[in-house]
mmCIF file of C-alpha atoms in Angstrom:
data_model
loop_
_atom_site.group_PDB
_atom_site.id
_atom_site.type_symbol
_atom_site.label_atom_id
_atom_site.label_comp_id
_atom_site.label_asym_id
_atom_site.label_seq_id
_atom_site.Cartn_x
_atom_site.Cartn_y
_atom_site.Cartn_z
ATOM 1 C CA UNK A 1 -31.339 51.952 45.755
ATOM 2 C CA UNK A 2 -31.990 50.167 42.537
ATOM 3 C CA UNK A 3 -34.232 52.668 41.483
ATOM 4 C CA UNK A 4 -32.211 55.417 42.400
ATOM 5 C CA UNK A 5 -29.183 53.865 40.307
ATOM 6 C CA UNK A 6 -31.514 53.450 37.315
ATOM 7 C CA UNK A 7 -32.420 56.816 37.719
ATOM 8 C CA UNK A 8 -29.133 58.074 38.028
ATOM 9 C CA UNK A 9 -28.131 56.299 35.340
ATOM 10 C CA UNK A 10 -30.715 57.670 33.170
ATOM 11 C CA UNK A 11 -29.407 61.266 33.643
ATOM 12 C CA UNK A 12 -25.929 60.289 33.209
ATOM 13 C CA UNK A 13 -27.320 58.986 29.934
ATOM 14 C CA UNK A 14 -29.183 62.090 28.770
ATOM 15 C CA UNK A 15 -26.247 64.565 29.709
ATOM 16 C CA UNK A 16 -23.592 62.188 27.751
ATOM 17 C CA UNK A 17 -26.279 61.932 24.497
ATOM 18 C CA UNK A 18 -27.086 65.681 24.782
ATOM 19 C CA UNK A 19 -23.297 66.824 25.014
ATOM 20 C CA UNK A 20 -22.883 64.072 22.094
ATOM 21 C CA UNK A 21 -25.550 66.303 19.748
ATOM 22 C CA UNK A 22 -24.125 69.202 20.227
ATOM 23 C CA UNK A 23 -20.506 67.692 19.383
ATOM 24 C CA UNK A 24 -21.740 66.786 16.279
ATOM 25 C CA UNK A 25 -23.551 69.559 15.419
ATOM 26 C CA UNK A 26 -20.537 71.787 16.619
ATOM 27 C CA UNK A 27 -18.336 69.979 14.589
ATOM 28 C CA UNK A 28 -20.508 70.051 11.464
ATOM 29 C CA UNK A 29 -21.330 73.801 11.653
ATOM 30 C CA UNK A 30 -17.399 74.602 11.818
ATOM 31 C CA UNK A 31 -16.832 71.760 9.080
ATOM 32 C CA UNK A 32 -19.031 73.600 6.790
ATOM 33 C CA UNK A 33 -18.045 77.541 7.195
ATOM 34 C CA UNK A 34 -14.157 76.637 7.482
ATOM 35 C CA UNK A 35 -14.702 74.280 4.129
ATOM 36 C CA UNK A 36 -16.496 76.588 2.196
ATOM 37 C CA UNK A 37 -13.895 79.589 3.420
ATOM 38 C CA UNK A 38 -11.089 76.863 2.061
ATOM 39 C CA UNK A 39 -13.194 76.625 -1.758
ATOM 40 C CA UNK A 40 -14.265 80.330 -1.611
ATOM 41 C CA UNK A 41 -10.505 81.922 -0.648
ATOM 42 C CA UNK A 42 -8.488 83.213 -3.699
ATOM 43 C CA UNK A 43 -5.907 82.555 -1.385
ATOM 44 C CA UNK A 44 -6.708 78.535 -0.746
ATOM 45 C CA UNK A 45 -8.531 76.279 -2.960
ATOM 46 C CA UNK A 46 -8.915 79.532 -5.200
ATOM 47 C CA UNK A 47 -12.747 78.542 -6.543
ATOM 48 C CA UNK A 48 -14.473 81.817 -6.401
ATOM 49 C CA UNK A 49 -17.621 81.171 -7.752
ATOM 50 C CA UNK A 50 -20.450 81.385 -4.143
ATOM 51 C CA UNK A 51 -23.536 80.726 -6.821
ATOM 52 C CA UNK A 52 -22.576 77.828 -8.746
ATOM 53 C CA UNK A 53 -21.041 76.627 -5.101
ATOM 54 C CA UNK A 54 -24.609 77.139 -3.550
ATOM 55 C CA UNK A 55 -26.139 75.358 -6.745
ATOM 56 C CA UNK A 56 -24.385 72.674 -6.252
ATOM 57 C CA UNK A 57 -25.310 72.217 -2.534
ATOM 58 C CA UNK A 58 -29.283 72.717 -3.502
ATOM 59 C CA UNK A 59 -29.065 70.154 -6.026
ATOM 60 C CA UNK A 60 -27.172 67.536 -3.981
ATOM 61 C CA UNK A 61 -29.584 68.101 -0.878
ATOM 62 C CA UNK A 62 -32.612 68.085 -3.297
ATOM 63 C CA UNK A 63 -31.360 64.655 -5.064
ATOM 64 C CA UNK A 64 -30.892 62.831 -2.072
ATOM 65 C CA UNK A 65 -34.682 64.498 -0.294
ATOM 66 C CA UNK A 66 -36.046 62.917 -3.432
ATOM 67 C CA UNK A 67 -33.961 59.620 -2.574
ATOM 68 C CA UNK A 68 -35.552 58.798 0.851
ATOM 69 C CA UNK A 69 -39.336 60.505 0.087
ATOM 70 C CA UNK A 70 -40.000 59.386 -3.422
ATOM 71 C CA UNK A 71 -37.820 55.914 -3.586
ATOM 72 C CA UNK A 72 -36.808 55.078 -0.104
ATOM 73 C CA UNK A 73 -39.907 55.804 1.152
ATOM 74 C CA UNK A 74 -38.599 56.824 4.613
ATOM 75 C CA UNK A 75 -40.081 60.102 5.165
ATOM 76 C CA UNK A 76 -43.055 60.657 4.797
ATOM 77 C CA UNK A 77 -43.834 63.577 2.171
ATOM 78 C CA UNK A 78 -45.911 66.790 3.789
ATOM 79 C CA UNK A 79 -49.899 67.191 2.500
ATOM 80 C CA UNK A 80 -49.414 70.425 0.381
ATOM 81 C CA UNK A 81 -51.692 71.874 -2.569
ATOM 82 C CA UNK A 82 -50.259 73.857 -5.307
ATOM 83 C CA UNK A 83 -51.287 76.939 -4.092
ATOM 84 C CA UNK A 84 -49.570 77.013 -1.092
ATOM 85 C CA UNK A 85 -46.572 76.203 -2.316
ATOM 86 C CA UNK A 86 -46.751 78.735 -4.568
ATOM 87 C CA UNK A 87 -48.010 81.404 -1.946
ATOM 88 C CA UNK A 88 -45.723 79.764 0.900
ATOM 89 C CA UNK A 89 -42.650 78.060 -0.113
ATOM 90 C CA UNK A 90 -41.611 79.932 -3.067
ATOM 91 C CA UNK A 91 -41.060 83.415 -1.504
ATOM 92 C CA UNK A 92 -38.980 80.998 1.381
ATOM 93 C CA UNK A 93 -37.351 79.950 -1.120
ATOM 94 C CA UNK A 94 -36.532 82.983 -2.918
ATOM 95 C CA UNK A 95 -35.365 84.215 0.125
ATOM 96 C CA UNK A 96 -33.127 81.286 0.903
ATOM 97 C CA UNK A 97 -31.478 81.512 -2.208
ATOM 98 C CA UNK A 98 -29.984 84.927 -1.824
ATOM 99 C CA UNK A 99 -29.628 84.298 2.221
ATOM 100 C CA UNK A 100 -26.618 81.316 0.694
ATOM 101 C CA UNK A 101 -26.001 83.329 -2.058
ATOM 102 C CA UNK A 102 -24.708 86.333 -0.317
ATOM 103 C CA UNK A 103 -23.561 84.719 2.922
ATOM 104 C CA UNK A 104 -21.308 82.639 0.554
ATOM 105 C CA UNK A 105 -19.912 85.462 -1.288
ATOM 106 C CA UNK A 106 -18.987 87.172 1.854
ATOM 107 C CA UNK A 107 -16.599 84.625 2.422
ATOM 108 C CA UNK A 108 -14.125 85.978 -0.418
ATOM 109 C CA UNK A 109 -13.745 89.127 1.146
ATOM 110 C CA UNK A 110 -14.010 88.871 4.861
ATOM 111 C CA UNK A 111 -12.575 86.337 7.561
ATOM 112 C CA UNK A 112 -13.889 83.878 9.102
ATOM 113 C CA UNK A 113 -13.697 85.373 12.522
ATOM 114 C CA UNK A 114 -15.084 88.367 11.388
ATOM 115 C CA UNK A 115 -18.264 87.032 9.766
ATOM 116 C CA UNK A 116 -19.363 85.186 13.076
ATOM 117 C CA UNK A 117 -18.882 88.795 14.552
ATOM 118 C CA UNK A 118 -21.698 89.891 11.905
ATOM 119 C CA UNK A 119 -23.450 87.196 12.198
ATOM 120 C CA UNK A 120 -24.078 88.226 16.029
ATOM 121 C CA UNK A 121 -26.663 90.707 14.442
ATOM 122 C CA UNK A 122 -29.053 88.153 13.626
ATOM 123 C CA UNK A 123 -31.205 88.571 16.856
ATOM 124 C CA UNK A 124 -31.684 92.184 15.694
ATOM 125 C CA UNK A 125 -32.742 91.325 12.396
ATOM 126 C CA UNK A 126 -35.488 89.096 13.398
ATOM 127 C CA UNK A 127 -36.433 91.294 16.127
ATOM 128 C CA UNK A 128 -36.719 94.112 13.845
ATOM 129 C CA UNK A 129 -38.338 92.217 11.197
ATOM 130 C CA UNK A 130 -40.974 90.226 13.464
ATOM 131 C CA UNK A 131 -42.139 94.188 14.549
ATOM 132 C CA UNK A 132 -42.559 95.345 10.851
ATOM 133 C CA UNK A 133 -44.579 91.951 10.277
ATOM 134 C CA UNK A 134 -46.449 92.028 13.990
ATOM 135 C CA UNK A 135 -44.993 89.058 14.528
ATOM 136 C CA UNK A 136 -43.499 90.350 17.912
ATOM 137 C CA UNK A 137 -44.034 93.148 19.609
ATOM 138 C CA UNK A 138 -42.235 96.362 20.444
ATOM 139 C CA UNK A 139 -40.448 96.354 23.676
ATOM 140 C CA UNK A 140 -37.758 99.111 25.028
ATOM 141 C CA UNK A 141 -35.666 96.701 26.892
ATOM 142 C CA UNK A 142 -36.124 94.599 24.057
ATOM 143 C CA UNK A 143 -35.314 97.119 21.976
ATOM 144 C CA UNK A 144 -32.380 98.590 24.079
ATOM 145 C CA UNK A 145 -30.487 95.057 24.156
ATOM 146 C CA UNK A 146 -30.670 95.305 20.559
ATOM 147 C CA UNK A 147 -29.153 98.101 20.090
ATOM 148 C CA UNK A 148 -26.073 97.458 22.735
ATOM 149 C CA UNK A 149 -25.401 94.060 20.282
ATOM 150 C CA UNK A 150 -25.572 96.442 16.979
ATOM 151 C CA UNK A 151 -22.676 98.946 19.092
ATOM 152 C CA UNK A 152 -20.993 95.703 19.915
ATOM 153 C CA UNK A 153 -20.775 94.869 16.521
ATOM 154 C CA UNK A 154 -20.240 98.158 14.858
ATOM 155 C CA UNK A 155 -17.090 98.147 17.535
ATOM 156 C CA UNK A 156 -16.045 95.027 16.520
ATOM 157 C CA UNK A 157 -16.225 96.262 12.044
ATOM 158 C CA UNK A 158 -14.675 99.434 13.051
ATOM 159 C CA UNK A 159 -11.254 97.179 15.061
ATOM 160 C CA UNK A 160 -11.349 94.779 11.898
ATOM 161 C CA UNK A 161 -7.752 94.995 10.629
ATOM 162 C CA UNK A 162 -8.850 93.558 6.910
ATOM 163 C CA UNK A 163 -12.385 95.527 6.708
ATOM 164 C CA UNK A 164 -14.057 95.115 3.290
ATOM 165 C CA UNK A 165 -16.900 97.745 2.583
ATOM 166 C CA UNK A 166 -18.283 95.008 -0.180
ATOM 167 C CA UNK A 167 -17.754 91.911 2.012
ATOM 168 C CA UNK A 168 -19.565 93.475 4.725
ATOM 169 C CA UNK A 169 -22.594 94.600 2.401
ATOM 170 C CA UNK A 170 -22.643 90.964 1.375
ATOM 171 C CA UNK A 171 -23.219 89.525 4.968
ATOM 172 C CA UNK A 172 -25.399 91.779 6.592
ATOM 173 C CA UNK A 173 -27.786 91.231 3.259
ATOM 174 C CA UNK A 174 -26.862 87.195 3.856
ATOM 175 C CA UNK A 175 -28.565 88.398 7.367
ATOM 176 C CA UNK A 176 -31.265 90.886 6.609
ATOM 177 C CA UNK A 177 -33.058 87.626 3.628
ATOM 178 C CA UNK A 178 -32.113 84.980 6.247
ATOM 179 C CA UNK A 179 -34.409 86.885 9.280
ATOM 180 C CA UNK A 180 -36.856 87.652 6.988
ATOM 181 C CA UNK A 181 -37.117 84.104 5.550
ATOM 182 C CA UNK A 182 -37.410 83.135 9.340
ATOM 183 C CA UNK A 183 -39.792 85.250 9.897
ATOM 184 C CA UNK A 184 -41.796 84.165 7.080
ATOM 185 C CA UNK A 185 -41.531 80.662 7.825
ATOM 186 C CA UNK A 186 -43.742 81.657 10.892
ATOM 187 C CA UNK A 187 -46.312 83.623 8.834
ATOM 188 C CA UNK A 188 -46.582 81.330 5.530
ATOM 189 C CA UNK A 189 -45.925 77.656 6.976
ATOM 190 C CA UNK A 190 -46.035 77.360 10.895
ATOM 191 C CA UNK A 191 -49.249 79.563 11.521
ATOM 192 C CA UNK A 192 -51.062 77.492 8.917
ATOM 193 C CA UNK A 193 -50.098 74.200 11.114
ATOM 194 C CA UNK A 194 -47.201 72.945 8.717
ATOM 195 C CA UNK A 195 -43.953 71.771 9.960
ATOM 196 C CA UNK A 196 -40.981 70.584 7.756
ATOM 197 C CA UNK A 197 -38.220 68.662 8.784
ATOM 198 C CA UNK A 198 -34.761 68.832 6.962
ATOM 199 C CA UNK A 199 -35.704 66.464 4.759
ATOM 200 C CA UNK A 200 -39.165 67.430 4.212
ATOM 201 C CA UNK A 201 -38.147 70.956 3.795
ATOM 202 C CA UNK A 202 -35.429 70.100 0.813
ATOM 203 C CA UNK A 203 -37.468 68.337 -0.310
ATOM 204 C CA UNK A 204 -39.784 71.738 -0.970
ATOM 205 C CA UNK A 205 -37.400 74.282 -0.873
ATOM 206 C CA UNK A 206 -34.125 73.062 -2.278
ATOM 207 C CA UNK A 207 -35.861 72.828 -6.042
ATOM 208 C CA UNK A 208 -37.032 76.451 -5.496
ATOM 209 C CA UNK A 209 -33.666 77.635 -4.622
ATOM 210 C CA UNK A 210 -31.992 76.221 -7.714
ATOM 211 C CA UNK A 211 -34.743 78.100 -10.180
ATOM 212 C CA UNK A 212 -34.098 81.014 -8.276
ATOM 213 C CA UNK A 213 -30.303 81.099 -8.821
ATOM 214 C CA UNK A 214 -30.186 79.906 -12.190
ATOM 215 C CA UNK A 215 -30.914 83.220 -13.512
ATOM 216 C CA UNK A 216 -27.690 85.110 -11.878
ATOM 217 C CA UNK A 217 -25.580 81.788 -12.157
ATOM 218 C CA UNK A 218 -26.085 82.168 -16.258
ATOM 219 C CA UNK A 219 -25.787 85.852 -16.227
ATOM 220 C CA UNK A 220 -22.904 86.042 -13.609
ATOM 221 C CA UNK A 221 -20.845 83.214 -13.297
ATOM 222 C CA UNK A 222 -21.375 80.282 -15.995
ATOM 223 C CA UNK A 223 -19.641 82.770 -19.003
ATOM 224 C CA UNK A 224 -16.456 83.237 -16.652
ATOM 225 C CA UNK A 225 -16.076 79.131 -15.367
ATOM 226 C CA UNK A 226 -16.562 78.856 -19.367
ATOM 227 C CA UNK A 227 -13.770 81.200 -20.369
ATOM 228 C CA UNK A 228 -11.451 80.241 -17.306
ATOM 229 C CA UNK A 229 -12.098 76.087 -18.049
ATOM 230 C CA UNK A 230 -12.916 75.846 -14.615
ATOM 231 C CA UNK A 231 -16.194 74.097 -15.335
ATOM 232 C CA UNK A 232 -13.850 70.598 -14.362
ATOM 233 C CA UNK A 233 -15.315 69.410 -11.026
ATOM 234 C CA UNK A 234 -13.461 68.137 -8.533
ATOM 235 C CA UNK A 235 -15.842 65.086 -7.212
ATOM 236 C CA UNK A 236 -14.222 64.735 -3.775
ATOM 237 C CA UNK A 237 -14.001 68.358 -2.747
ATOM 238 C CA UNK A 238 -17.590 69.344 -3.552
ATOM 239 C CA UNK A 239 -18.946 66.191 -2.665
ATOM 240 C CA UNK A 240 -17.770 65.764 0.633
ATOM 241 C CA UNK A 241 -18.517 69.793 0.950
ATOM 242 C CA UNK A 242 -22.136 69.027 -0.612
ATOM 243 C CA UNK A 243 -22.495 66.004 2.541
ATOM 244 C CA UNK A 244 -21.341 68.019 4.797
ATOM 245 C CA UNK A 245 -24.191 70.576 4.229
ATOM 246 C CA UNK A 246 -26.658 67.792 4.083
ATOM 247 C CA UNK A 247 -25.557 66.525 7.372
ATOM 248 C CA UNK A 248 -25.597 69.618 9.120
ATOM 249 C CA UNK A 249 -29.064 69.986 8.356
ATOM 250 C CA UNK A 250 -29.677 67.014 10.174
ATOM 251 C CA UNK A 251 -27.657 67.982 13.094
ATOM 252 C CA UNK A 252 -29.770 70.995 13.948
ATOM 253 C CA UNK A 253 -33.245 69.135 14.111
ATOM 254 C CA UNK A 254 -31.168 66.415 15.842
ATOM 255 C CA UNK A 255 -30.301 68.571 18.410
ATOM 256 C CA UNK A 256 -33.208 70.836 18.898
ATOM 257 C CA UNK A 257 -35.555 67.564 18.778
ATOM 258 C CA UNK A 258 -33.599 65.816 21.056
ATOM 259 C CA UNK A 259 -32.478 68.874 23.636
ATOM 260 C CA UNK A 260 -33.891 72.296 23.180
ATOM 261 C CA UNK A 261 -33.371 75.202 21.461
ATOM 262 C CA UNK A 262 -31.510 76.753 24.489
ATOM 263 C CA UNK A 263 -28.999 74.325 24.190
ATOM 264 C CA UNK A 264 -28.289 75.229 19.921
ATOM 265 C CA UNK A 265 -28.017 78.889 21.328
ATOM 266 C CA UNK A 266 -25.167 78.061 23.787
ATOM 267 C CA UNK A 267 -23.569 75.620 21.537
ATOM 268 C CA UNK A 268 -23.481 78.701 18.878
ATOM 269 C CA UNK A 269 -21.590 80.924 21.376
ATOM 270 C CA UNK A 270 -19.012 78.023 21.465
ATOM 271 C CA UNK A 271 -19.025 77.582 17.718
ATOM 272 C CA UNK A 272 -18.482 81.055 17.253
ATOM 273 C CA UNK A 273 -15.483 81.094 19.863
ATOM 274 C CA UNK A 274 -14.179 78.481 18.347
ATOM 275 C CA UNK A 275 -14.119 79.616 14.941
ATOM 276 C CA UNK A 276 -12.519 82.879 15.188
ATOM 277 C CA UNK A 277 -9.929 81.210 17.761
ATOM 278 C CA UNK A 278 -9.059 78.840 14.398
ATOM 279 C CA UNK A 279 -9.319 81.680 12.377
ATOM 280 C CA UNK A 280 -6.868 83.480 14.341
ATOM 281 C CA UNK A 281 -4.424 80.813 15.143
ATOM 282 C CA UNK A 282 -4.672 78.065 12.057
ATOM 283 C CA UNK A 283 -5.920 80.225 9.173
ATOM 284 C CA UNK A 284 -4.139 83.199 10.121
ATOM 285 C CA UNK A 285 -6.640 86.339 10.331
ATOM 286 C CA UNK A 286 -5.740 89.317 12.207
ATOM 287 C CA UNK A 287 -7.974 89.717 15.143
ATOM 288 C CA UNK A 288 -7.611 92.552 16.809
ATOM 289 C CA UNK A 289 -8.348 93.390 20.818
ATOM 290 C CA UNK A 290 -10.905 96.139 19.505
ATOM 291 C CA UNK A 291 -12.760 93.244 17.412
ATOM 292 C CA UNK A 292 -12.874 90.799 20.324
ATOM 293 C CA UNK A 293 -14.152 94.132 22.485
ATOM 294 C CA UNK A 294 -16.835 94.573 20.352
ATOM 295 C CA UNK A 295 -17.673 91.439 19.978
ATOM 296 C CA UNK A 296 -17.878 90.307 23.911
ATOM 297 C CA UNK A 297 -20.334 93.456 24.125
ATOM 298 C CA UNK A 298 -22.499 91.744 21.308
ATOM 299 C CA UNK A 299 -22.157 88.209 22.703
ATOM 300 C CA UNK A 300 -23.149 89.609 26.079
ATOM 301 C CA UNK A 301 -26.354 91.402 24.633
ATOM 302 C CA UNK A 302 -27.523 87.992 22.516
ATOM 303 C CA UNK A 303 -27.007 86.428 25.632
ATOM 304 C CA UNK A 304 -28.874 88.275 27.815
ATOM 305 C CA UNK A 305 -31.358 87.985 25.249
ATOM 306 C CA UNK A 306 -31.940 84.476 25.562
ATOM 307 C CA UNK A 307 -32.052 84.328 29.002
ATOM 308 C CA UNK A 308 -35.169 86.885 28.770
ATOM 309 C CA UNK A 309 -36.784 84.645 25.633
ATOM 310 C CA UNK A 310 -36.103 81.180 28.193
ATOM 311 C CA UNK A 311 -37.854 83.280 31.524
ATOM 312 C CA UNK A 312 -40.732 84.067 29.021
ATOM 313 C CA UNK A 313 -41.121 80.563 28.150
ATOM 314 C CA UNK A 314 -41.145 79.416 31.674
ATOM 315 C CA UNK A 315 -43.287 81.887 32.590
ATOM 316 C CA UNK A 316 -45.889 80.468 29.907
ATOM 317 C CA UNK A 317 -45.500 77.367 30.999
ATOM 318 C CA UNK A 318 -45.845 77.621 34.485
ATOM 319 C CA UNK A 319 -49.252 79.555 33.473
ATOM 320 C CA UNK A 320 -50.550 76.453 31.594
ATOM 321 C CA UNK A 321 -49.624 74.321 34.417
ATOM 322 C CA UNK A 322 -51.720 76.798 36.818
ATOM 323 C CA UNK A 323 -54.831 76.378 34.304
ATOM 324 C CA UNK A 324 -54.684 72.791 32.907
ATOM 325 C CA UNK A 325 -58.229 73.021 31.808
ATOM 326 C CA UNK A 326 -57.716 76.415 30.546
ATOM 327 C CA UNK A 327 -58.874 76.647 26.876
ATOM 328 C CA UNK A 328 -55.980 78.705 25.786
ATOM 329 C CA UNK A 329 -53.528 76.609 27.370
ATOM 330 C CA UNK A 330 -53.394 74.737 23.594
ATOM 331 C CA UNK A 331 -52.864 77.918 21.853
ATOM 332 C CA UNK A 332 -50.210 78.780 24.765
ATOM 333 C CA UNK A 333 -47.919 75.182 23.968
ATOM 334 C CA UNK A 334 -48.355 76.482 20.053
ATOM 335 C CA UNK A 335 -46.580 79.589 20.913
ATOM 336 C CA UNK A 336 -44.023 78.386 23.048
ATOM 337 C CA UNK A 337 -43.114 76.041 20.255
ATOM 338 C CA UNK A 338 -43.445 78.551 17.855
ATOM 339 C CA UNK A 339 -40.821 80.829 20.051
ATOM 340 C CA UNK A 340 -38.635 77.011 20.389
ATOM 341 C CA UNK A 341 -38.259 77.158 16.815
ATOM 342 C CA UNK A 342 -37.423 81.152 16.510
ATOM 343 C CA UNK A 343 -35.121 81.086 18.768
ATOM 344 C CA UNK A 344 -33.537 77.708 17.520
ATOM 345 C CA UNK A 345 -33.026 79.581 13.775
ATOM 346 C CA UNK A 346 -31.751 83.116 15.600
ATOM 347 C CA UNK A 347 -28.502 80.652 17.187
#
C-alpha cells in the first residue's frame, strides 16, 4: 500500500507541476501580447514605434544572456566557430528580426483577437515551407487539413468588423519569416547536432537581431521619436515589458522540457481562447459570430493536425521499441525530437 501511495503521490505531483508550467507559461504569453497591444495602441499607451520597441527587447534579453554566460557563469556557452555563425545564426537572425518586427507592427492596426485568428495559419506556413526546403514531405491529407485551416481563417478576415488590408499584410509576413526561421533552425543548427536553449540562443541571436534592425530603426523611426521628443523612456513600462519577454522565453523550454510539446499545443488553444475572450470583453474589440466561425473551423483543422503529428510519433516509437538493437533506432529518437521541437515552435 505504501508503494502504491508513493506512487500515487508521484502522479498527483507531476499533474499539479505540469498544470503549474503551463499556468505560467499561459500567463506569460497573454502578459506579453496584451502589454505590447497596451504600448503599441494609438488608442492606449499611444507609443507607436514596433522597431525601437523590438530593439529594446533584443538588447535587454542580450544584456542579461551575457549576464549569466560571460559573468555568472551559469550557462554554459555553445562550441561554435565563426563560420557557422555566420552561415547559421545570422540568416536566423535576420529572419527573427523582421518575424518581431512585423508581428509587432501588426498590433497598431489589428486586434488582439483577430491576430491569434492569423496566427492559426502558422501550421500552414511551416508545412508549406518544410516542402519547398524537403524538410517534410508532400501529403494530400496533409495538405487538405491545411487548406480547411487557411478557409477557416480567410472566414474568420472576411467576418472581421475592423479589417485592416495593411495590418493584415503585416502579420501574415510576421508568419511567413517566423516558419521559415523555424524551418531553418532545423536545416542550419539542429541537423548539424546544435541545440540552444533560451539563454544560449540570446545569447547568439539577440546581438544579430539588433544589427539587423538598426538599419530601418535609423531610417524609419529614430528621425520621428527625435522630432516628436518621445525619445524619454519610461523605465517601468519597458522594463517590466522587456522581463516579461525574457521570462516567457523561459517558460516555453520550461514547459516543453518538463512536459511535451503536445501539452504547449493545447495550452496555445487556451491562450488563444483566452485572449480574444479579453479582447472582446476587457479591451473592447468587436468579434463577430462569422470571426469565431471561421476561426473554430481553423482551430479544428490545427487540431486535428496534431493529433496526426502525436500518432506519427507514437508510431515511431513503438517501432524503436520493436527493434531495440536496430541501428536506425538512434537516427529514429533524432527525428522524433526533431518533430518535438517543430511542433513545440508551430503552438
Amino acid at each position: 500500500m505504501g508503494k502504491g501511495g508513493s506512487i500515487s503521490e508521484g502522479i498527483i505531483k507531476k499533474i499539479i507541476l505540469s498544470y503549474t508550467y503551463v499556468a505560467i507559461w499561459i500567463f506569460l504569453s497573454f502578459t506579453v501580447i496584451v502589454y505590447n497591444k497596451y504600448i503599441l495602441d494609438k488608442k492606449m499607451y499611444n507609443w507607436p514605434y514596433p522597431i525601437s520597441l523590438t530593439l529594446i527587447h533584443m538588447g535587454f534579453c542580450s544584456s542579461i544572456a551575457f549576464l549569466l554566460i560571460r559573468v555568472l557563469k551559469l550557462v554554459e556557452p555553445v562550441s561554435m566557430s565563426r563560420g557557422l555563425y555566420l552561415s547559421s545564426v545570422v540568416p536566423i537572425g535576420a529572419l527573427y528580426s523582421l518575424s518581431l518586427w512585423f508581428s509587432n507592427s501588426a498590433y497598431i492596426y489589428l486586434s488582439v483577437s483577430f491576430i491569434q485568428m492569423l496566427k492559426a495559419l502558422m501550421p500552414v506556413a511551416v508545412y508549406s515551407i518544410g516542402i519547398l526546403f524537403k524538410k517534410d514531405q508532400y501529403n494530400s491529407e496533409t495538405m487538405g487539413n491545411m487548406i480547411a485551416i487557411s478557409i477557416g481563417v480567410g472566414i474568420a478576415a472576411y467576418g472581421e468588423a475592423k479589417f485592416d488590408s495593411w495590418g493584415v499584410i503585416l502579420q501574415l509576413g510576421a508568419v511567413a519569416f517566423e516558419a521559415t526561421r523555424l524551418v531553418m533552425i532545423q536545416i542550419l543548427l539542429t541537423s548539424k547536432g546544435i541545440n540552444l536553449n533560451p539563454i544560449t540562443s540570446l545569447y547568439y541571436v539577440a546581438p544579430c537581431c539588433m544589427v539587423f534592425l538598426l538599419v530601418p530603426w535609423i531610417i524609419v523611426e529614430y528621425p520621428i521619436l527625435k522630432e516628436t521628443t518621445s525619445l524619454h523612456f519610461d523605465y517601468v513600462i519597458f522594463g517590466t515589458n522587456s522581463f516579461c519577454a525574457f521570462a516567457l522565453n523561459l517558460a516555453v523550454f520550461l514547459l516543453v522540457g518538463k512536459t511535451s510539446a503536445l501539452t504547449m499545443n493545447v495550452a496555445g488553444v487556451v491562450k488563444d481562447w483566452l485572449l480574444i475572450g479579453f479582447s472582446w470583453t476587457v479591451i473592447k474589440d468587436t468579434v463577430t459570430p462569422i470571426n469565431l466561425f471561421g476561426y473554430g473551423l481553423a482551430f479544428l483543422g490545427v487540431g486535428y493536425y496534431n493529433h496526426a503529428k502525436l500518432k506519427a510519433l507514437k508510431a515511431k516509437e513503438s517501432q524503436k521499441k520493436a527493434h531495440p538493437n536496430d541501428e536506425e533506432s538512434g537516427k529514429l529518437l533524432d527525428e522524433r525530437e526533431g518533430e518535438v521541437k517543430k511542433a513545440d515552435s508551430e503552438a
